Structures are given as structure tokens and as C-alpha cells.
Backbone as a printed PyTorch tensor [residue, N CA C, xyz], in Angstrom:
tensor([[[-18.4900, -11.8130,  32.0200],
         [-19.2680, -11.6590,  30.8190],
         [-19.4280, -12.6110,  29.9260]],

        [[-21.0410, -13.0610,  29.8610],
         [-21.1680, -14.0530,  29.2400],
         [-20.6890, -14.3340,  27.6270]],

        [[-20.3230, -15.4090,  26.9460],
         [-20.0230, -15.4590,  25.4670],
         [-21.1710, -14.4110,  24.8190]],

        [[-22.3010, -14.8940,  24.8010],
         [-23.3760, -14.3100,  24.2220],
         [-23.6030, -12.7720,  24.2140]],

        [[-22.6770, -12.2040,  25.3070],
         [-22.5900, -10.6070,  25.8670],
         [-21.4670, -10.0680,  25.0400]],

        [[-20.4770, -10.7430,  24.6670],
         [-19.5140, -10.2370,  24.1020],
         [-19.4280,  -9.5160,  22.8720]],

        [[-19.0860,  -8.2480,  22.9710],
         [-19.4930,  -7.4650,  22.0980],
         [-18.7470,  -7.3340,  20.7120]],

        [[-17.4100,  -8.2950,  20.5540],
         [-16.7840,  -8.3870,  19.4060],
         [-16.1030,  -7.8300,  18.9360]],

        [[-14.8130,  -8.3150,  18.2610],
         [-13.9490,  -7.2570,  17.9930],
         [-14.0290,  -6.6980,  16.4010]],

        [[-14.2050,  -5.3830,  16.1350],
         [-13.9500,  -5.0520,  14.8330],
         [-13.0230,  -3.9930,  14.5830]],

        [[-12.9790,  -4.0340,  13.2260],
         [-11.7320,  -2.8520,  13.0440],
         [-10.9470,  -3.3160,  11.3430]],

        [[-10.7640,  -2.6550,  10.8340],
         [-10.0320,  -2.6160,   9.7310],
         [-10.3750,  -2.6860,   8.4980]],

        [[ -9.8920,  -1.9000,   7.5720],
         [-10.5940,  -1.9100,   6.1740],
         [ -8.9910,  -2.2440,   5.4190]],

        [[ -9.3780,  -3.1500,   4.6350],
         [ -8.1920,  -3.3590,   3.5300],
         [ -8.6560,  -3.3290,   2.1940]],

        [[ -7.8270,  -2.5790,   1.3890],
         [ -8.2470,  -2.3930,  -0.3120],
         [ -6.8930,  -2.9390,  -0.8570]],

        [[ -7.5870,  -3.1390,  -1.8640],
         [ -6.2380,  -3.5650,  -3.0630],
         [ -6.7300,  -3.0070,  -4.5400]],

        [[ -5.7330,  -2.0740,  -4.8310],
         [ -6.1320,  -1.4300,  -6.4190],
         [ -5.0970,  -1.5610,  -7.4790]],

        [[ -5.7280,  -2.2910,  -8.6440],
         [ -4.5090,  -2.2480,  -9.4460],
         [ -4.8080,  -1.0950, -10.6440]],

        [[ -3.7480,  -0.7500, -11.1110],
         [ -3.6850,   0.4230, -12.1250],
         [ -2.6720,   0.6930, -12.7390]],

        [[ -2.0550,   0.6890, -13.7530],
         [ -1.0510,   1.0690, -14.5520],
         [ -0.0680,   0.4520, -14.2120]],

        [[ -0.2080,  -1.1010, -14.2290],
         [  0.9500,  -2.0360, -13.9490],
         [  1.5350,  -1.7980, -12.3540]],

        [[  0.6000,  -1.4450, -11.7790],
         [  0.9330,  -1.4320, -10.2430],
         [  0.0910,  -1.7070,  -9.3000]],

        [[  0.2390,  -2.4500,  -8.6250],
         [ -0.7760,  -2.7970,  -7.4520],
         [ -0.3760,  -2.2370,  -6.0190]],

        [[ -1.5460,  -1.8050,  -5.2060],
         [ -1.1160,  -1.2160,  -4.0430],
         [ -2.0850,  -2.0060,  -3.0950]],

        [[ -2.0140,  -2.1180,  -2.2420],
         [ -2.8560,  -2.7710,  -0.9650],
         [ -2.6950,  -1.7920,   0.3690]],

        [[ -3.6310,  -1.2040,   0.9610],
         [ -3.5700,  -0.2360,   1.9740],
         [ -4.7290,  -0.8250,   2.9700]],

        [[ -4.0980,  -0.6320,   4.2060],
         [ -5.2550,  -1.0820,   5.2480],
         [ -5.4170,  -0.0230,   6.5330]],

        [[ -6.0050,   0.3510,   7.3130],
         [ -6.1690,   1.3010,   8.4120],
         [ -5.5160,   0.4160,   9.5270]],

        [[ -5.3200,   1.3530,  10.7360],
         [ -4.9300,   0.5130,  11.7430],
         [ -5.5600,   0.1580,  12.8790]],

        [[ -6.9500,   0.6670,  12.9880],
         [ -7.9170,   0.6330,  14.3360],
         [ -8.4800,  -0.8600,  14.1580]],

        [[ -8.3810,  -0.9570,  15.6400],
         [ -8.7560,  -2.3890,  16.2980],
         [ -9.7650,  -1.9780,  17.3300]],

        [[-11.1490,  -2.3330,  17.3310],
         [-12.2050,  -1.9510,  18.1310],
         [-12.5710,  -3.0360,  18.8970]],

        [[-13.1730,  -3.1590,  20.3990],
         [-13.9400,  -3.9060,  21.0740],
         [-15.1110,  -3.3070,  21.5490]],

        [[-16.3100,  -3.6230,  20.5950],
         [-17.3190,  -3.0790,  20.7200],
         [-17.4500,  -1.8210,  20.4200]],

        [[-17.8310,  -0.8580,  21.3380],
         [-17.5520,   0.6280,  20.6500],
         [-16.1570,   1.3960,  21.1740]],

        [[-15.2390,   0.6280,  21.8120],
         [-14.0860,   1.1900,  22.0960],
         [-12.9030,   0.9740,  21.2190]],

        [[-12.0100,   1.9140,  20.9610],
         [-11.1080,   1.7530,  20.2530],
         [ -9.9270,   1.2340,  20.9100]],

        [[ -9.3690,  -0.2420,  20.6460],
         [ -8.5500,  -0.6690,  21.5400],
         [ -6.7840,  -0.0150,  20.9290]],

        [[ -7.0080,  -0.0840,  19.6750],
         [ -5.6150,   0.4320,  19.2290],
         [ -5.9020,   0.9860,  17.7450]],

        [[ -5.2950,   1.9160,  17.5540],
         [ -5.5320,   2.7790,  16.3240],
         [ -4.5960,   2.5030,  15.4330]],

        [[ -2.9470,   1.8380,  15.6950],
         [ -2.0030,   1.7470,  15.0700],
         [ -1.4370,   0.3800,  14.5880]],

        [[ -2.4490,  -0.4770,  14.4870],
         [ -2.1430,  -1.7530,  13.9850],
         [ -1.8140,  -1.8940,  12.5530]],

        [[ -0.6390,  -2.5990,  12.2890],
         [ -0.0180,  -2.9230,  11.1380],
         [ -0.6910,  -4.0570,  10.1740]],

        [[ -2.0630,  -3.9780,   9.4430],
         [ -2.3930,  -5.1650,   8.7310],
         [ -2.0800,  -5.6230,   7.4630]],

        [[ -0.9690,  -4.5940,   7.0220],
         [ -0.5170,  -5.1860,   5.4200],
         [  0.6990,  -5.2280,   5.7190]],

        [[  1.3040,  -6.5190,   5.1360],
         [  2.7860,  -6.9750,   5.1190],
         [  3.3120,  -7.3230,   3.8900]],

        [[  4.2880,  -7.2010,   3.5280],
         [  5.2170,  -7.7290,   2.7940],
         [  5.7120,  -9.1580,   2.8440]],

        [[  5.7420, -10.0870,   2.1520],
         [  6.3860, -11.4590,   2.1660],
         [  7.2490, -11.7000,   0.7780]],

        [[  8.2390, -12.3260,   1.4820],
         [  8.9000, -12.8460,   0.2550],
         [  9.5810, -14.1540,   0.1760]],

        [[  8.4760, -15.1160,   0.1290],
         [  8.8910, -16.6000,  -0.1100],
         [  9.8340, -16.8010,  -1.1370]],

        [[ 10.9350, -17.4990,  -1.1820],
         [ 11.5630, -17.8790,  -2.2500],
         [ 11.9460, -16.9620,  -3.3380]],

        [[ 12.2640, -15.3520,  -2.6640],
         [ 12.4900, -14.2560,  -3.2800],
         [ 11.5270, -13.6630,  -4.0260]],

        [[ 10.5460, -14.0050,  -4.2980],
         [  9.1800, -13.6060,  -4.8020],
         [  8.4900, -12.5810,  -4.0760]],

        [[  8.3230, -11.4040,  -4.1210],
         [  7.5100, -10.3530,  -3.5250],
         [  6.3740, -10.4930,  -3.5540]],

        [[  5.6770, -11.0280,  -2.4470],
         [  4.0050, -10.6540,  -2.3350],
         [  3.5610,  -9.9260,  -1.1350]],

        [[  2.5380,  -8.7620,  -1.3760],
         [  2.1210,  -8.3720,  -0.1510],
         [  0.6760,  -8.6660,  -0.1100]],

        [[  0.3840,  -8.7770,   1.4220],
         [ -0.9290,  -9.4060,   2.0240],
         [ -1.5770,  -8.2410,   2.7170]],

        [[ -2.7950,  -7.8670,   2.6940],
         [ -3.1740,  -7.7290,   3.8800],
         [ -4.5420,  -8.4800,   4.3530]],

        [[ -4.8620,  -8.0920,   5.8840],
         [ -5.7340,  -9.1390,   6.2150],
         [ -6.7840,  -8.2890,   7.1260]],

        [[ -8.0420,  -8.8250,   7.2910],
         [ -8.9310,  -8.2550,   8.2000],
         [ -9.5320,  -9.4680,   8.9130]],

        [[ -9.7480,  -9.4550,  10.2770],
         [-10.2710, -10.4290,  11.1530],
         [ -9.4020, -10.4820,  12.0650]],

        [[ -9.3760, -11.6050,  13.0070],
         [ -8.3300, -11.9120,  14.1020],
         [ -6.9190, -11.8330,  13.3830]],

        [[ -6.0280, -11.0950,  14.1260],
         [ -4.6840, -11.0630,  13.8630],
         [ -4.0020, -12.1050,  14.2860]],

        [[ -4.2320, -12.9420,  15.0820],
         [ -3.7200, -14.4590,  15.6420],
         [ -3.9390, -15.3750,  14.4300]],

        [[ -5.4920, -15.3220,  14.0720],
         [ -5.6940, -16.0560,  12.8920],
         [ -5.2330, -15.7670,  11.4910]],

        [[ -4.9910, -14.4140,  11.5410],
         [ -4.5810, -14.0120,   9.9440],
         [ -2.7050, -14.3480,   9.9190]],

        [[ -2.4300, -14.2220,  11.3380],
         [ -0.5690, -14.4660,  11.0810],
         [ -0.9380, -16.2370,  10.8490]],

        [[ -1.6700, -16.9660,  11.4860],
         [ -1.3880, -18.4610,  10.8970],
         [ -1.8560, -18.6830,   9.5360]],

        [[ -2.6730, -17.7730,   8.8260],
         [ -2.8260, -17.7800,   7.2610],
         [ -1.8130, -17.1590,   6.6820]],

        [[ -1.1810, -16.3440,   6.9610],
         [  0.2890, -15.8680,   6.4260],
         [  0.9950, -16.8220,   6.2030]],

        [[  1.4630, -17.2770,   7.4360],
         [  2.6260, -18.1840,   7.5290],
         [  2.0530, -19.3420,   6.4940]],

        [[  1.2390, -20.2610,   6.4300],
         [  0.4450, -21.2600,   5.4170],
         [  0.7090, -20.5000,   4.1730]],

        [[  0.4550, -19.4220,   3.6450],
         [  0.5990, -19.1080,   2.9530],
         [  2.0830, -19.0820,   1.8710]],

        [[  2.8890, -18.2920,   3.0540],
         [  4.4530, -18.5560,   2.9510],
         [  4.7470, -20.0150,   2.4200]],

        [[  4.5080, -20.9580,   2.9500],
         [  4.6740, -22.3840,   3.0920],
         [  4.2040, -22.7400,   1.6420]],

        [[  3.1250, -22.2950,   1.1070],
         [  2.6140, -22.9330,  -0.1470],
         [  2.9890, -22.3000,  -1.1790]],

        [[  3.6340, -20.8970,  -0.9880],
         [  4.3310, -20.0160,  -1.9390],
         [  6.1790, -20.5530,  -1.9530]],

        [[  6.4910, -21.0660,  -0.8920],
         [  7.7600, -21.7790,  -1.0920],
         [  7.7050, -23.0460,  -1.8170]],

        [[  6.5790, -23.6570,  -1.7860],
         [  6.1180, -25.0010,  -2.5980],
         [  6.0620, -24.8760,  -4.0370]],

        [[  5.2730, -23.5950,  -4.2750],
         [  5.2200, -23.1720,  -5.6560],
         [  5.7330, -21.9370,  -6.1300]],

        [[  6.9470, -21.6740,  -6.0190],
         [  7.7920, -20.3640,  -6.1500],
         [  6.7160, -19.4430,  -7.0930]],

        [[  6.4990, -18.2460,  -7.1760],
         [  5.9700, -17.3850,  -8.5040],
         [  4.8040, -17.7120,  -8.5860]],

        [[  3.9690, -18.6910,  -8.0140],
         [  2.8030, -19.1330,  -8.5210],
         [  1.6770, -18.6430,  -7.4250]],

        [[  1.1320, -17.4720,  -7.2410],
         [  0.4930, -16.8710,  -6.2070],
         [ -0.8780, -17.7520,  -6.3710]],

        [[ -1.4940, -17.7650,  -7.7610],
         [ -2.9060, -18.2570,  -7.7360],
         [ -3.0230, -19.8540,  -7.2720]],

        [[ -1.7510, -20.3830,  -7.8000],
         [ -1.7500, -21.6450,  -7.1170],
         [ -1.7020, -21.9710,  -5.7030]],

        [[ -0.7120, -21.1950,  -5.0620],
         [ -0.4490, -21.1170,  -3.5660],
         [ -1.8970, -20.9010,  -3.0630]],

        [[ -2.3170, -19.7470,  -3.4540],
         [ -3.6510, -19.4170,  -2.8600],
         [ -4.8680, -20.4290,  -3.0260]],

        [[ -4.9670, -21.1070,  -4.0770],
         [ -5.9550, -22.3620,  -4.0810],
         [ -5.6600, -23.4230,  -3.1230]],

        [[ -4.2700, -23.5850,  -2.7570],
         [ -4.0090, -24.6300,  -2.0290],
         [ -4.3420, -24.3070,  -0.3970]],

        [[ -4.0880, -22.9580,  -0.1510],
         [ -4.2340, -22.3130,   1.1790],
         [ -5.8090, -22.6100,   1.3060]],

        [[ -6.5850, -22.2690,   0.3150],
         [ -8.0270, -22.0240,   0.3900],
         [ -8.5820, -23.6390,   0.5110]],

        [[ -8.0400, -24.3310,   0.2630],
         [ -8.4980, -25.8380,  -0.0080],
         [ -8.1040, -26.2690,   1.7460]],

        [[ -6.8420, -26.1810,   2.0760],
         [ -6.6230, -26.4850,   3.4020],
         [ -7.7240, -26.1080,   4.4230]],

        [[ -7.5800, -24.4030,   4.4180],
         [ -8.6560, -23.5730,   5.1140],
         [-10.1920, -24.4170,   5.1330]],

        [[-10.6180, -24.6010,   4.2600],
         [-11.9030, -25.1310,   3.9600],
         [-12.0130, -26.4170,   4.4980]],

        [[-11.0250, -27.4680,   4.3890],
         [-11.1230, -29.0110,   5.0140],
         [-10.4560, -29.1910,   6.1820]],

        [[ -9.6080, -28.6500,   6.7210],
         [ -8.7110, -28.7420,   7.7300],
         [ -9.8090, -28.2690,   9.1470]],

        [[ -9.9380, -29.2070,  10.1500],
         [-10.8710, -28.7790,  11.4290],
         [-10.0400, -27.7510,  11.8640]],

        [[ -9.1750, -27.3720,  12.2530],
         [ -8.4810, -26.6690,  12.9160],
         [ -8.5760, -25.1980,  12.2960]],

        [[ -8.0140, -25.2050,  11.0470],
         [ -7.9780, -23.9130,   9.9080],
         [ -9.6410, -23.4990,  10.0070]],

        [[-10.5340, -24.4050,  10.0130],
         [-11.9600, -23.9280,   9.4360],
         [-12.6060, -23.0430,  10.6900]],

        [[-11.8060, -22.8960,  12.0150],
         [-12.2100, -21.8910,  13.2860],
         [-11.5400, -20.7640,  12.9490]],

        [[-10.6710, -20.5520,  11.7480],
         [ -9.9250, -19.1570,  11.8770],
         [-10.8740, -18.2060,  11.1600]],

        [[-10.8420, -16.7880,  11.6260],
         [-11.7240, -15.9140,  11.6920],
         [-10.7830, -14.5870,  10.8520]],

        [[-10.8350, -14.6980,   9.5440],
         [ -9.9950, -13.7300,   8.9040],
         [-10.2260, -13.9120,   7.5250]],

        [[-10.0540, -12.8320,   6.4660],
         [-10.1150, -12.8960,   4.9770],
         [ -8.3920, -12.2000,   4.5680]],

        [[ -7.9870, -12.4590,   3.6350],
         [ -6.7870, -11.8260,   3.3230],
         [ -7.2510, -11.4030,   1.5960]],

        [[ -6.1980, -10.0410,   1.4860],
         [ -6.0800, -10.0220,  -0.1400],
         [ -4.5490, -10.0590,  -0.1650]],

        [[ -4.3750, -10.5740,  -1.4950],
         [ -2.9710, -10.7780,  -1.5880],
         [ -2.7520, -10.3550,  -3.2910]],

        [[ -1.2950,  -9.8930,  -3.5850],
         [ -1.1900,  -9.8570,  -4.7310],
         [  0.5130, -10.1190,  -4.9710]],

        [[  0.7430, -10.1110,  -6.0590],
         [  2.5070, -10.3110,  -6.5770],
         [  2.7660,  -9.2810,  -7.8090]],

        [[  1.7060,  -8.1210,  -7.7060],
         [  1.8790,  -7.3970,  -8.8530],
         [  1.4330,  -7.5940, -10.0040]],

        [[  0.9710,  -8.8340, -10.1620],
         [  0.1810,  -9.3130, -11.6210],
         [ -1.1110,  -9.7680, -11.1570]],

        [[ -1.2510, -10.5590, -10.3690],
         [ -2.4890, -11.0910,  -9.7120],
         [ -3.0640, -10.2120,  -8.2860]],

        [[ -4.2950, -10.1920,  -8.0590],
         [ -5.0180,  -9.5640,  -6.8840],
         [ -5.9310, -10.5360,  -6.4970]],

        [[ -5.8270, -11.0080,  -5.1740],
         [ -6.6280, -12.1270,  -4.9860],
         [ -7.4090, -11.7500,  -3.6750]],

        [[ -8.7860, -12.4520,  -3.6800],
         [ -9.0200, -12.5310,  -2.0680],
         [ -9.4570, -13.7870,  -1.8690]],

        [[ -8.7500, -14.1200,  -0.5200],
         [ -8.5440, -15.3670,  -0.0360],
         [ -9.8530, -15.4970,   1.2240]],

        [[-10.6590, -16.3050,   1.1130],
         [-11.7040, -16.5320,   2.5220],
         [-11.5700, -17.7570,   2.9440]],

        [[-12.3370, -18.0520,   4.0900],
         [-12.4610, -19.4810,   4.5010],
         [-13.5880, -20.0710,   4.0860]],

        [[-14.3870, -19.6000,   3.7080],
         [-15.2160, -20.4140,   2.7220],
         [-14.7520, -21.2290,   1.4700]],

        [[-13.5960, -21.2010,   1.4260],
         [-12.5610, -21.9260,   0.1990],
         [-12.7300, -21.1810,  -1.3710]],

        [[-13.0750, -19.7240,  -0.9750],
         [-13.1150, -18.9670,  -2.3440],
         [-11.6170, -18.3430,  -2.4140]],

        [[-11.1770, -18.1240,  -3.8590],
         [ -9.8820, -17.4890,  -4.0620],
         [-10.7060, -16.5830,  -5.0410]],

        [[-11.0760, -15.2050,  -5.3290],
         [-11.4290, -14.5080,  -6.0570],
         [-10.8310, -13.4700,  -6.7560]],

        [[-10.6280, -13.2640,  -7.8560],
         [-10.2410, -12.2950,  -8.5430],
         [-10.7790, -11.4780,  -8.8530]],

        [[-10.6660, -10.0490,  -8.2560],
         [-12.0450,  -8.9670,  -8.1130],
         [-12.3280,  -8.1070,  -9.8080]],

        [[-13.4280,  -8.1230,  -9.9450],
         [-13.6180,  -7.3450, -11.1750],
         [-13.3340,  -5.7470, -10.8930]],

        [[-13.1400,  -5.1760, -12.0680],
         [-12.6320,  -3.8230, -11.9360],
         [-11.5240,  -3.6490, -11.4460]],

        [[-10.6530,  -4.4410, -11.1980],
         [ -9.2380,  -4.1180, -10.5620],
         [ -9.1430,  -3.5990,  -9.1250]],

        [[-10.2490,  -3.7310,  -8.1740],
         [-10.4660,  -3.4130,  -6.9370],
         [-11.1390,  -4.2140,  -6.0030]],

        [[-10.3340,  -4.5170,  -4.7860],
         [-10.6950,  -5.3880,  -3.7990],
         [-10.7280,  -4.9700,  -2.4880]],

        [[-11.9520,  -5.3380,  -1.5290],
         [-11.7190,  -4.4480,  -0.1350],
         [-12.3850,  -5.7350,   0.7000]],

        [[-12.0040,  -5.5370,   1.9030],
         [-12.6120,  -6.4240,   2.9560],
         [-12.4350,  -5.6110,   4.2980]],

        [[-13.3220,  -6.2130,   5.1660],
         [-13.1260,  -5.5600,   6.6410],
         [-14.2730,  -4.7050,   6.9530]],

        [[-14.4360,  -4.2740,   7.9400],
         [-15.6130,  -3.4700,   8.2630],
         [-16.0150,  -2.3160,   7.6490]],

        [[-15.0610,  -1.6550,   6.8180],
         [-15.3540,  -0.4120,   6.2920],
         [-15.0910,  -0.6910,   4.5980]],

        [[-14.5060,  -2.3180,   4.2250],
         [-14.7690,  -2.5130,   2.9220],
         [-15.3450,  -2.2620,   1.8490]],

        [[-16.6810,  -2.3350,   2.1320],
         [-18.0350,  -2.0090,   1.1030],
         [-17.8500,  -0.4340,   0.7840]],

        [[-17.3320,   0.1870,   1.7880],
         [-17.3830,   1.8060,   1.6100],
         [-15.9850,   2.2510,   0.9460]],

        [[-15.0490,   1.3690,   1.0850],
         [-13.8230,   1.5930,   0.3030],
         [-13.8510,   1.0720,  -1.0400]],

        [[-14.5380,   0.1630,  -1.1900],
         [-14.7130,  -0.6300,  -2.4430],
         [-15.4880,   0.2990,  -3.4530]],

        [[-16.5440,   1.0270,  -2.8840],
         [-17.4360,   1.7340,  -3.7260],
         [-16.7290,   2.9420,  -4.1800]],

        [[-15.9430,   3.4620,  -3.1090],
         [-15.2800,   4.8380,  -3.5740],
         [-14.3000,   4.4660,  -4.4030]],

        [[-13.2600,   3.5450,  -4.4140],
         [-12.2610,   3.1240,  -5.2950],
         [-12.8570,   2.9690,  -6.7790]],

        [[-14.1200,   2.0480,  -6.6260],
         [-14.8010,   2.1710,  -7.9940],
         [-15.1050,   3.2230,  -8.7420]],

        [[-15.4770,   4.3600,  -7.9470],
         [-16.0210,   5.5640,  -8.5590],
         [-14.8270,   6.2270,  -9.0910]],

        [[-13.4530,   6.0290,  -8.2200],
         [-12.1840,   6.9400,  -8.8370],
         [-11.4500,   6.3710,  -9.6360]],

        [[-11.7570,   5.0040, -10.1030],
         [-10.9570,   4.3060, -11.3570],
         [-10.6770,   5.1510, -12.4000]],

        [[-11.8930,   5.7800, -12.8160],
         [-11.5110,   6.4840, -14.2530],
         [-11.1100,   7.6650, -14.1000]],

        [[-10.9670,   8.2930, -12.8720],
         [-10.2030,   9.5230, -12.6090],
         [ -8.9500,   9.5480, -12.9070]],

        [[ -8.4230,  10.5490, -12.7920],
         [ -7.0220,  10.7670, -13.0080],
         [ -6.4540,  10.2320, -11.3600]],

        [[ -4.8920,   9.9260, -11.3180],
         [ -4.5930,   9.2680, -10.3980],
         [ -3.9610,   7.9120, -10.6680]],

        [[ -3.2350,   7.5230,  -9.8030],
         [ -2.4460,   6.3180,  -9.8220],
         [ -3.3180,   5.2250,  -8.8460]],

        [[ -2.5540,   3.9980,  -8.7050],
         [ -3.3590,   3.1660,  -7.8060],
         [ -3.4280,   3.5430,  -6.2880]],

        [[ -2.0700,   4.0350,  -5.9510],
         [ -1.8680,   4.4400,  -4.6070],
         [ -2.8400,   5.5940,  -4.4050]],

        [[ -2.9190,   6.9260,  -5.2910],
         [ -3.9240,   7.8410,  -4.9330],
         [ -5.2590,   7.2780,  -4.7950]],

        [[ -5.6720,   6.3240,  -5.5240],
         [ -7.0770,   5.8850,  -5.3720],
         [ -7.2720,   5.1120,  -3.9830]],

        [[ -6.2310,   4.3890,  -3.9720],
         [ -6.4370,   3.6640,  -2.3800],
         [ -6.5400,   4.7120,  -1.2900]],

        [[ -5.6450,   5.7210,  -1.1890],
         [ -5.9370,   6.5450,  -0.2040],
         [ -6.8560,   7.2010,   0.0380]],

        [[ -7.4030,   7.5130,  -1.1480],
         [ -8.8030,   8.4860,  -1.0840],
         [ -9.9870,   7.6690,  -0.8820]],

        [[ -9.9300,   6.4210,  -1.3230],
         [-10.8830,   5.6180,  -1.0410],
         [-10.7320,   5.0740,   0.6280]],

        [[ -9.9850,   4.9640,   1.0720],
         [ -9.5390,   4.5460,   2.3710],
         [-10.0430,   5.8240,   3.2580]],

        [[ -9.6900,   7.2810,   2.7860],
         [-10.2680,   8.5900,   3.6280],
         [-11.6790,   8.3940,   3.5180]],

        [[-12.3960,   8.2320,   2.4990],
         [-13.8620,   7.9500,   2.3070],
         [-14.3620,   6.7840,   3.1280]],

        [[-13.6210,   6.1470,   3.6630],
         [-14.1090,   4.5770,   4.1800],
         [-14.0470,   5.1150,   5.7780]],

        [[-12.9010,   6.0070,   6.0350],
         [-12.8030,   6.3670,   7.1550],
         [-13.8280,   7.4700,   7.5430]],

        [[-14.3290,   8.1010,   6.8030],
         [-15.0600,   9.1620,   7.1490],
         [-16.6310,   8.8630,   7.4950]],

        [[-16.8840,   7.4550,   7.0530],
         [-18.2490,   6.6430,   7.0420],
         [-18.3870,   5.7230,   8.0860]],

        [[-17.0670,   4.9380,   8.1090],
         [-17.3950,   3.4520,   8.9460],
         [-16.7430,   3.7670,  10.3920]],

        [[-17.0190,   3.8650,  11.4490],
         [-16.8860,   4.0500,  12.8560],
         [-15.6600,   3.0290,  12.9980]],

        [[-15.7200,   1.5640,  12.6390],
         [-14.4080,   0.8570,  12.8640],
         [-13.5140,   0.7900,  11.7190]],

        [[-13.2460,   2.2490,  11.2410],
         [-11.9080,   2.6500,  10.1170],
         [-11.2590,   3.7430,  10.5560]],

        [[ -9.9900,   3.7390,  10.4260],
         [ -9.5380,   5.1770,  10.7810],
         [ -8.5860,   5.4770,   9.8340]],

        [[ -8.0780,   6.6800,   9.9470],
         [ -7.1230,   7.0310,   8.5770],
         [ -5.5350,   6.9120,   8.9380]],

        [[ -5.3150,   6.1720,   9.9330],
         [ -4.0070,   5.7570,   9.9740],
         [ -3.5160,   4.4000,   9.2090]],

        [[ -2.9640,   4.9860,   8.0210],
         [ -2.6460,   3.5640,   6.9450],
         [ -1.2790,   3.2380,   6.7750]],

        [[ -1.3590,   2.1040,   6.5580],
         [ -0.1380,   1.1060,   5.9200],
         [ -0.5030,   0.8340,   4.4530]],

        [[  0.7120,   1.3250,   4.0760],
         [  0.1900,   1.0880,   2.1070],
         [  1.3210,   0.5050,   1.8660]],

        [[  1.3000,  -0.5610,   0.9950],
         [  2.6680,  -1.1880,   0.3880],
         [  2.1400,  -1.3760,  -1.1710]],

        [[  3.1840,  -1.0930,  -1.9550],
         [  2.9420,  -1.2580,  -3.5280],
         [  4.0710,  -2.1690,  -4.2430]],

        [[  3.5000,  -2.6970,  -5.0560],
         [  4.2380,  -3.6430,  -5.8540],
         [  4.0470,  -3.5230,  -7.2470]],

        [[  4.8510,  -3.8400,  -8.3350],
         [  4.4740,  -3.6940,  -9.6450],
         [  5.3430,  -2.5420, -10.3490]],

        [[  4.9420,  -2.1160, -11.3870],
         [  5.8670,  -0.8370, -12.0180],
         [  5.9400,   0.0700, -11.1050]]])
């Protein structure tokens, strides 16, 4: 199969929701190659504890690339304990300027329970508006659903789960097999 014929990896929807002093990051488990589901139980939400400070991270994109970025983020957090935004900016700088890291294809949503950030390979460290962030194949569906649910009754986890269920119903690259991590109150 020529490189131009490769159907491409798809999969994963990650959402971060902050409400009531609690932050939840939830992600589905689907990995697809073209129109084929390769795995439905991938775990793309992780809890990190560099320097004794809890951080939850979710990733979309290449798993190997994401693990490289998570290792780099942990290293940055060990250098700047308890300073998620500073560590994220340092990671984004490296990602943008390092020739090796520039080739990595992944995005991250990270939180320490106070801050909720999206980190991209374009050098962005974004704090989302409306306390909701989403990335991945079904990210826009999950984002829209969560924003619509933010004023309704329910905590951050309930909103994240409902939004992911809606995304899974719409996006063929998203499934309902969730990994959910909560941090904060």
C-alpha cells in the first residue's frame, strides 16, 4: 500500500469539564484504521503525579507520540512542581521548536484541578472558554453537547458522560467505552 493510500488512524474523543470545583477528563477507547475498529478499549486518559502533585491528562492522536509528550510534560512538571500552566507552556515551546517533537501528531487536555488546558503542536496552550475543552475525532460533538449541558443540573462527571454518549451516537470514530478521571473538590 503506498503512503498516499494509507487510510489513516482515527479514533478517540477526549473531553474536559470543570464545574463546581471539580474537573473531569473523560475519553473513549476506540482506535480505528480507515473504516475498521482496531481496538475499542484503549485507555487515553491518565493520572500523573510528578513531584507529588496530581495531574490528569487525556490525549488524542498517535499513542506513541502522546506518550512521548506525556513523558516530557512530567519532566517539565518535576522542574516546576505545582505549576501546570508554566510546565505546559515550556512543553509547547519545545514541541514547536524541536525538530523531533515537531513531527509528533497528538493533542493533550491536562488539568491539575484548578487549570484546564489544551496543548497543541502548533505551540498553543489554551484555557477553554465556558469550562469545557474537547479534542479528537468526535471532539466538536462532545464540546457542543457539554456546552449545552453546562447550565443543566448535574456535576462535571455527569456532563462529561452525557456529552461523550452524544458524541458516540454521532461520530463513527467514538465509542461508549469510557475512561473517566476526576480531580478537585
